[in-house]
Amino acid sequence: MKPFAYARASERADATAQAANNATYIAGGTNLLDLMKLEVMTPDKLVDINRLDLSEITVTDDGGLRIGALVTNSDCAADARVRSDYPVLSRAILAGASGQLRNKATTGGNLCQRTRCYYFYDTAMPCNKREPGSGCQALAGFNRIHAILGASDACIATYPGDMAVAMTALDAQIEIENVDGEIRQVPIQDFHVLPGDNPERDNILEAGELITAVILPPPIEGKHIYRKVRDRASYAFALCSVAAVVEMDGDTIASAALAFGGLAHKPWRDAAVETLLTGEKPSSALFGRAADQLLAEAEGYGHNDFKIPLTRRVLISVLQEATGTGAAT
């Protein structure tokens, strides 16, 4: 690990000012420290934000929840309001990482974790995300965990998180403060970005900007499901995951919010799939059409070709469970 300077911020203004001057935030550090040890990331200075007042979960004026950026994943998943009103979020968090990591990982940091692409972590290999313009070894390499949707010729890496997938299905907003103290809210669907020609960029944060909270809307009626398929029972990243909130009106689908992990450079949501389902009676044919819509532009790169039929089966299974037309698994 290369030498670096360290400072501890007690005020947001101090933190954002230092970060705007080429410092990097550290909170839980569960991803950043790994990247620094491998010298994938070599920040000159770290700004410790653990003493900022961002560690509470509070009820918003409209009945939603405001989750502070420093709330740990363990505390968020265990919060009684999250468990009762947003179970898809609690289940997604508990499906990610180990208990030890969840005790340290924070809400803001989890949103900013970087891809687990093998070539991104191997500094002996070219990687456009780590070193723009150097190439993408994954395109013709071992790409079993890589993207099938939204990729580009520059990068086929995936976003690795679970929490953000559930937050995407819930239509969460990300609260961000800039160096001038101005606060903006960004829909989580617009927070992470596809790789395009600039895969080095994971999200829309500008220099010095600090995530201060995630805002959840009022509780959404319906059945909440988080289904994650991975190589082993615990502590593995998703090959495919589905966060679903589906509400029935009698024998008709009243609404369906679906987000997918492990498929793209960001949590994936396709409004056309949800539109296709809404107002329809559940059936195998309907679920098949929903999968066709989701995967119409899916592309495998060899080792990850299996993700296309896998995602189809997982989506259909989740819809069967959500609508009560198939056995839960």
CSV table of C-alpha atoms in Angstrom, one decimal:
chain,number,residue,atom,x,y,z
A,1,MET,CA,0.0,0.0,0.0
A,2,LYS,CA,1.4,3.4,-1.0
A,3,PRO,CA,1.7,6.1,1.8
A,4,PHE,CA,-1.2,8.5,2.2
A,5,ALA,CA,-2.3,11.4,4.4
A,6,TYR,CA,-5.2,11.0,6.8
A,7,ALA,CA,-7.6,13.5,8.3
A,8,ARG,CA,-10.7,13.2,10.4
A,9,ALA,CA,-13.7,15.5,9.5
A,10,SER,CA,-16.2,16.6,12.2
A,11,GLU,CA,-18.2,18.9,9.9
A,12,ARG,CA,-19.6,18.3,6.4
A,13,ALA,CA,-18.2,21.5,5.1
A,14,ASP,CA,-14.7,20.5,6.1
A,15,ALA,CA,-15.2,17.0,4.6
A,16,THR,CA,-16.5,18.3,1.2
A,17,ALA,CA,-13.8,21.0,1.0
A,18,GLN,CA,-11.0,18.4,1.6
A,19,ALA,CA,-12.6,15.9,-0.9
A,20,ALA,CA,-12.9,18.6,-3.5
A,21,ASN,CA,-9.1,19.0,-3.2
A,22,ASN,CA,-8.3,15.5,-4.3
A,23,ALA,CA,-8.9,13.7,-1.0
A,24,THR,CA,-11.0,10.5,-0.9
A,25,TYR,CA,-13.8,9.8,1.7
A,26,ILE,CA,-13.5,6.8,3.9
A,27,ALA,CA,-16.2,5.5,6.2
A,28,GLY,CA,-16.4,1.7,6.6
A,29,GLY,CA,-13.6,1.2,4.1
A,30,THR,CA,-14.7,-2.4,3.3
A,31,ASN,CA,-14.1,-2.0,-0.4
A,32,LEU,CA,-11.7,1.0,-0.5
A,33,LEU,CA,-9.0,-0.6,1.8
A,34,ASP,CA,-8.9,-3.8,-0.4
A,35,LEU,CA,-8.4,-1.6,-3.5
A,36,MET,CA,-5.7,0.4,-1.8
A,37,LYS,CA,-3.8,-2.8,-0.6
A,38,LEU,CA,-3.8,-4.0,-4.2
A,39,GLU,CA,-2.9,-0.5,-5.4
A,40,VAL,CA,-5.9,-0.4,-7.7
A,41,MET,CA,-6.7,2.9,-6.0
A,42,THR,CA,-3.9,5.0,-4.6
A,43,PRO,CA,-5.4,8.1,-3.0
A,44,ASP,CA,-3.0,10.8,-1.7
A,45,LYS,CA,-5.3,11.6,1.2
A,46,LEU,CA,-8.2,10.0,3.0
A,47,VAL,CA,-10.9,12.0,4.8
A,48,ASP,CA,-12.5,10.0,7.6
A,49,ILE,CA,-16.2,10.9,7.8
A,50,ASN,CA,-17.3,8.6,10.5
A,51,ARG,CA,-17.8,11.4,13.0
A,52,LEU,CA,-20.3,13.3,10.8
A,53,ASP,CA,-23.9,13.3,12.0
A,54,LEU,CA,-25.3,10.9,9.4
A,55,SER,CA,-26.0,7.8,11.4
A,56,GLU,CA,-29.8,7.9,12.0
A,57,ILE,CA,-32.9,6.5,10.4
A,58,THR,CA,-35.8,8.9,10.7
A,59,VAL,CA,-39.3,9.1,9.3
A,60,THR,CA,-39.9,11.7,6.6
A,61,ASP,CA,-42.8,14.1,6.5
A,62,ASP,CA,-44.6,11.9,3.9
A,63,GLY,CA,-44.2,8.7,5.9
A,64,GLY,CA,-41.1,7.4,4.2
A,65,LEU,CA,-37.7,6.9,5.7
A,66,ARG,CA,-34.5,8.9,5.6
A,67,ILE,CA,-31.5,6.5,6.0
A,68,GLY,CA,-28.3,8.4,7.0
A,69,ALA,CA,-25.3,7.7,4.8
A,70,LEU,CA,-23.3,6.3,7.8
A,71,VAL,CA,-26.0,3.9,8.9
A,72,THR,CA,-24.4,0.5,8.8
A,73,ASN,CA,-25.8,-2.2,6.6
A,74,SER,CA,-26.4,-4.3,9.8
A,75,ASP,CA,-28.4,-1.6,11.5
A,76,CYS,CA,-30.4,-0.8,8.3
A,77,ALA,CA,-31.4,-4.4,7.8
A,78,ALA,CA,-32.3,-4.9,11.4
A,79,ASP,CA,-34.3,-1.6,11.8
A,80,ALA,CA,-37.9,-2.5,12.7
A,81,ARG,CA,-39.4,-0.1,10.2
A,82,VAL,CA,-37.2,-1.4,7.3
A,83,ARG,CA,-38.1,-5.0,8.2
A,84,SER,CA,-41.8,-4.4,8.3
A,85,ASP,CA,-42.4,-1.8,5.6
A,86,TYR,CA,-39.5,-2.4,3.2
A,87,PRO,CA,-38.7,-6.1,3.6
A,88,VAL,CA,-37.2,-6.3,0.1
A,89,LEU,CA,-34.4,-4.0,1.3
A,90,SER,CA,-33.7,-5.8,4.5
A,91,ARG,CA,-33.5,-9.1,2.6
A,92,ALA,CA,-31.2,-7.7,0.0
A,93,ILE,CA,-28.8,-6.3,2.5
A,94,LEU,CA,-28.7,-9.6,4.4
A,95,ALA,CA,-28.0,-11.4,1.2
A,96,GLY,CA,-24.8,-9.4,0.7
A,97,ALA,CA,-21.4,-9.9,2.2
A,98,SER,CA,-20.7,-11.4,5.7
A,99,GLY,CA,-22.0,-10.3,9.1
A,100,GLN,CA,-18.6,-8.8,9.9
A,101,LEU,CA,-18.6,-6.7,6.7
A,102,ARG,CA,-22.2,-5.6,7.2
A,103,ASN,CA,-21.2,-4.3,10.6
A,104,LYS,CA,-18.7,-2.0,9.1
A,105,ALA,CA,-20.2,-1.2,5.6
A,106,THR,CA,-22.3,2.0,5.4
A,107,THR,CA,-25.2,3.0,3.3
A,108,GLY,CA,-23.3,5.6,1.4
A,109,GLY,CA,-20.2,3.5,0.9
A,110,ASN,CA,-22.2,0.5,-0.3
A,111,LEU,CA,-23.7,2.6,-3.1
A,112,CYS,CA,-20.1,3.6,-4.1
A,113,GLN,CA,-18.5,0.1,-4.1
A,114,ARG,CA,-16.7,-0.7,-7.2
A,115,THR,CA,-16.9,-3.6,-9.6
A,116,ARG,CA,-15.5,-7.0,-8.7
A,117,CYS,CA,-14.2,-7.6,-12.3
A,118,TYR,CA,-11.1,-9.8,-12.0
A,119,TYR,CA,-9.2,-7.6,-14.5
A,120,PHE,CA,-10.0,-4.4,-12.6
A,121,TYR,CA,-8.4,-5.9,-9.5
A,122,ASP,CA,-5.3,-7.3,-11.4
A,123,THR,CA,-3.0,-4.4,-12.1
A,124,ALA,CA,-0.9,-6.5,-14.5
A,125,MET,CA,-3.9,-6.6,-16.9
A,126,PRO,CA,-5.3,-3.8,-19.1
A,127,CYS,CA,-8.6,-2.4,-17.8
A,128,ASN,CA,-10.3,0.7,-19.1
A,129,LYS,CA,-12.0,1.2,-15.8
A,130,ARG,CA,-8.7,1.3,-13.9
A,131,GLU,CA,-6.7,2.9,-16.6
A,132,PRO,CA,-8.8,4.6,-19.4
A,133,GLY,CA,-7.7,3.7,-22.9
A,134,SER,CA,-5.7,0.6,-21.9
A,135,GLY,CA,-8.3,-1.9,-23.1
A,136,CYS,CA,-10.7,-4.5,-21.7
A,137,GLN,CA,-9.2,-7.9,-21.1
A,138,ALA,CA,-12.6,-9.3,-19.9
A,139,LEU,CA,-14.1,-9.0,-23.4
A,140,ALA,CA,-12.2,-12.0,-24.7
A,141,GLY,CA,-11.1,-13.3,-21.2
A,142,PHE,CA,-12.8,-15.2,-18.4
A,143,ASN,CA,-16.1,-13.2,-18.2
A,144,ARG,CA,-18.4,-15.5,-16.2
A,145,ILE,CA,-19.5,-12.8,-13.8
A,146,HIS,CA,-19.8,-10.0,-16.4
A,147,ALA,CA,-22.6,-8.0,-17.9
A,148,ILE,CA,-25.2,-9.2,-20.4
A,149,LEU,CA,-27.1,-5.8,-20.5
A,150,GLY,CA,-26.0,-2.3,-21.1
A,151,ALA,CA,-22.3,-3.1,-21.6
A,152,SER,CA,-20.0,-1.4,-24.1
A,153,ASP,CA,-16.9,-2.2,-26.2
A,154,ALA,CA,-14.9,-0.5,-23.4
A,155,CYS,CA,-16.2,-2.4,-20.4
A,156,ILE,CA,-18.5,-5.3,-19.5
A,157,ALA,CA,-18.1,-5.1,-15.7
A,158,THR,CA,-21.1,-5.3,-13.4
A,159,TYR,CA,-22.1,-3.4,-10.3
A,160,PRO,CA,-21.8,-5.9,-7.5
A,161,GLY,CA,-24.1,-4.6,-4.7
A,162,ASP,CA,-27.4,-6.0,-3.4
A,163,MET,CA,-28.7,-3.1,-1.4
A,164,ALA,CA,-28.9,-0.7,-4.3
A,165,VAL,CA,-30.9,-3.2,-6.4
A,166,ALA,CA,-33.7,-3.3,-3.8
A,167,MET,CA,-33.5,0.5,-3.4
A,168,THR,CA,-33.9,0.8,-7.2
A,169,ALA,CA,-37.2,-1.3,-7.0
A,170,LEU,CA,-38.3,1.0,-4.2
A,171,ASP,CA,-37.7,4.2,-6.2
A,172,ALA,CA,-35.3,5.6,-3.6
A,173,GLN,CA,-33.7,9.0,-3.9
A,174,ILE,CA,-30.0,9.7,-3.1
A,175,GLU,CA,-29.4,12.9,-1.1
A,176,ILE,CA,-26.1,14.6,-2.0
A,177,GLU,CA,-24.3,17.7,-0.6
A,178,ASN,CA,-21.7,19.6,-2.6
A,179,VAL,CA,-18.8,21.7,-1.5
A,180,ASP,CA,-21.0,24.8,-1.3
A,181,GLY,CA,-23.4,23.2,1.1
A,182,GLU,CA,-26.1,22.8,-1.6
A,183,ILE,CA,-28.2,19.6,-1.4
A,184,ARG,CA,-29.7,17.8,-4.3
A,185,GLN,CA,-31.7,14.6,-4.6
A,186,VAL,CA,-31.1,12.1,-7.4
A,187,PRO,CA,-33.3,9.1,-8.3
A,188,ILE,CA,-31.2,6.0,-7.6
A,189,GLN,CA,-31.9,4.9,-11.2
A,190,ASP,CA,-29.9,7.9,-12.3
A,191,PHE,CA,-27.1,7.6,-9.7
A,192,HIS,CA,-25.1,4.7,-11.2
A,193,VAL,CA,-24.1,5.0,-14.9
A,194,LEU,CA,-23.6,2.6,-17.8
A,195,PRO,CA,-19.9,2.3,-19.0
A,196,GLY,CA,-20.2,3.7,-22.5
A,197,ASP,CA,-16.9,5.2,-23.5
A,198,ASN,CA,-16.1,6.3,-19.9
A,199,PRO,CA,-16.2,3.1,-17.7
A,200,GLU,CA,-13.8,4.7,-15.2
A,201,ARG,CA,-16.9,6.5,-13.9
A,202,ASP,CA,-19.3,4.5,-11.7
A,203,ASN,CA,-21.8,7.2,-10.7
A,204,ILE,CA,-22.7,10.8,-11.1
A,205,LEU,CA,-20.9,12.2,-8.0
A,206,GLU,CA,-18.7,15.3,-8.8
A,207,ALA,CA,-15.5,16.2,-6.9
A,208,GLY,CA,-16.2,16.8,-3.3
A,209,GLU,CA,-19.8,15.7,-3.3
A,210,LEU,CA,-20.9,13.7,-0.3
A,211,ILE,CA,-23.8,11.3,-0.1
A,212,THR,CA,-25.7,12.3,3.1
A,213,ALA,CA,-28.7,10.0,3.0
A,214,VAL,CA,-31.0,7.7,1.0
A,215,ILE,CA,-34.7,8.7,1.0
A,216,LEU,CA,-37.3,5.9,0.8
A,217,PRO,CA,-40.9,6.8,-0.3
A,218,PRO,CA,-43.8,5.8,1.8
A,219,PRO,CA,-44.2,2.0,2.2
A,220,ILE,CA,-45.3,0.3,-1.0
A,221,GLU,CA,-48.1,-2.3,-0.8
A,222,GLY,CA,-47.5,-5.7,-2.2
A,223,LYS,CA,-45.3,-8.8,-1.8
A,224,HIS,CA,-41.6,-8.0,-1.4
A,225,ILE,CA,-39.1,-10.6,-2.7
A,226,TYR,CA,-35.3,-10.5,-3.1
A,227,ARG,CA,-34.0,-13.6,-4.9
A,228,LYS,CA,-30.2,-13.9,-5.4
A,229,VAL,CA,-28.4,-16.6,-7.4
A,230,ARG,CA,-24.7,-17.0,-6.6
A,231,ASP,CA,-22.0,-19.6,-6.7
A,232,ARG,CA,-22.2,-20.5,-3.0
A,233,ALA,CA,-24.7,-20.1,-0.1
A,234,SER,CA,-23.1,-17.0,1.4
A,235,TYR,CA,-20.6,-14.3,0.9
A,236,ALA,CA,-20.7,-14.3,-2.9
A,237,PHE,CA,-21.7,-11.7,-5.4
A,238,ALA,CA,-24.8,-12.2,-7.5
A,239,LEU,CA,-24.7,-13.9,-10.8
A,240,CYS,CA,-28.3,-12.7,-11.1
A,241,SER,CA,-30.6,-11.1,-8.5
A,242,VAL,CA,-34.1,-9.8,-8.6
A,243,ALA,CA,-35.8,-7.3,-6.3
A,244,ALA,CA,-39.6,-7.4,-6.7
A,245,VAL,CA,-42.5,-5.6,-5.2
A,246,VAL,CA,-45.7,-6.9,-6.7
A,247,GLU,CA,-49.2,-5.9,-5.7
A,248,MET,CA,-52.2,-7.9,-6.7
A,249,ASP,CA,-55.8,-6.7,-7.1
A,250,GLY,CA,-57.8,-9.9,-6.9
A,251,ASP,CA,-56.4,-12.1,-9.7
A,252,THR,CA,-54.9,-9.2,-11.6
A,253,ILE,CA,-51.4,-7.7,-11.2
A,254,ALA,CA,-52.0,-4.1,-10.0
A,255,SER,CA,-48.4,-3.0,-10.0
A,256,ALA,CA,-44.9,-4.5,-10.4
A,257,ALA,CA,-41.6,-2.9,-9.5
A,258,LEU,CA,-38.6,-5.1,-10.6
A,259,ALA,CA,-34.9,-4.4,-10.4
A,260,PHE,CA,-32.1,-6.7,-11.3
A,261,GLY,CA,-28.5,-7.1,-10.1
A,262,GLY,CA,-25.5,-8.9,-11.5
A,263,LEU,CA,-26.5,-8.1,-15.1
A,264,ALA,CA,-25.1,-4.7,-15.9
A,265,HIS,CA,-22.8,-1.8,-14.8
A,266,LYS,CA,-25.7,-0.5,-12.6
A,267,PRO,CA,-28.8,-2.0,-11.0
A,268,TRP,CA,-31.1,-2.7,-14.0
A,269,ARG,CA,-34.7,-1.7,-14.3
A,270,ASP,CA,-36.9,-1.9,-17.4
A,271,ALA,CA,-40.1,0.0,-17.3
A,272,ALA,CA,-41.4,-1.8,-20.3
A,273,VAL,CA,-41.4,-5.1,-18.4
A,274,GLU,CA,-43.4,-3.6,-15.6
A,275,THR,CA,-45.9,-2.1,-18.0
A,276,LEU,CA,-46.3,-5.4,-19.8
A,277,LEU,CA,-47.3,-7.1,-16.5
A,278,THR,CA,-49.5,-4.4,-15.0
A,279,GLY,CA,-53.2,-5.0,-15.3
A,280,GLU,CA,-52.8,-8.5,-16.6
A,281,LYS,CA,-53.8,-11.9,-15.1
A,282,PRO,CA,-50.7,-14.0,-14.2
A,283,SER,CA,-49.9,-16.8,-16.6
A,284,SER,CA,-46.9,-18.7,-17.9
A,285,ALA,CA,-47.3,-17.0,-21.2
A,286,LEU,CA,-47.3,-13.5,-19.6
A,287,PHE,CA,-44.2,-14.2,-17.5
A,288,GLY,CA,-42.5,-15.6,-20.6
A,289,ARG,CA,-43.2,-12.4,-22.5
A,290,ALA,CA,-41.9,-10.3,-19.6
A,291,ALA,CA,-38.6,-12.3,-19.7
A,292,ASP,CA,-38.5,-11.9,-23.5
A,293,GLN,CA,-38.8,-8.1,-23.0
A,294,LEU,CA,-36.2,-7.9,-20.3
A,295,LEU,CA,-33.6,-10.0,-22.3
A,296,ALA,CA,-34.4,-8.8,-25.8
A,297,GLU,CA,-31.0,-7.0,-26.1
A,298,ALA,CA,-29.0,-9.3,-23.7
A,299,GLU,CA,-25.6,-10.3,-25.1
A,300,GLY,CA,-23.3,-12.9,-23.7
A,301,TYR,CA,-19.5,-12.9,-24.1
A,302,GLY,CA,-18.8,-16.6,-23.9
A,303,HIS,CA,-18.3,-17.7,-20.3
A,304,ASN,CA,-21.4,-15.7,-19.2
A,305,ASP,CA,-23.8,-16.9,-21.8
A,306,PHE,CA,-25.5,-18.9,-19.2
A,307,LYS,CA,-26.8,-15.8,-17.5
A,308,ILE,CA,-29.4,-15.2,-20.2
A,309,PRO,CA,-31.4,-18.4,-19.6
A,310,LEU,CA,-30.6,-18.2,-15.9
A,311,THR,CA,-32.1,-14.7,-15.6
A,312,ARG,CA,-35.2,-15.8,-17.5
A,313,ARG,CA,-35.8,-18.7,-15.1
A,314,VAL,CA,-35.2,-16.5,-12.0
A,315,LEU,CA,-37.6,-13.8,-13.2
A,316,ILE,CA,-40.3,-16.3,-14.0
A,317,SER,CA,-39.9,-18.0,-10.6
A,318,VAL,CA,-40.0,-14.7,-8.8
A,319,LEU,CA,-43.2,-13.7,-10.6
A,320,GLN,CA,-44.8,-17.0,-9.8
A,321,GLU,CA,-44.1,-16.5,-6.1
A,322,ALA,CA,-45.1,-12.9,-6.1
A,323,THR,CA,-48.5,-13.6,-7.7
A,324,GLY,CA,-49.2,-16.8,-5.9
A,325,THR,CA,-49.2,-18.9,-9.0
A,326,GLY,CA,-46.1,-21.0,-8.2
A,327,ALA,CA,-44.3,-22.5,-5.3
A,328,ALA,CA,-41.9,-20.3,-3.4
A,329,THR,CA,-38.3,-21.4,-3.5
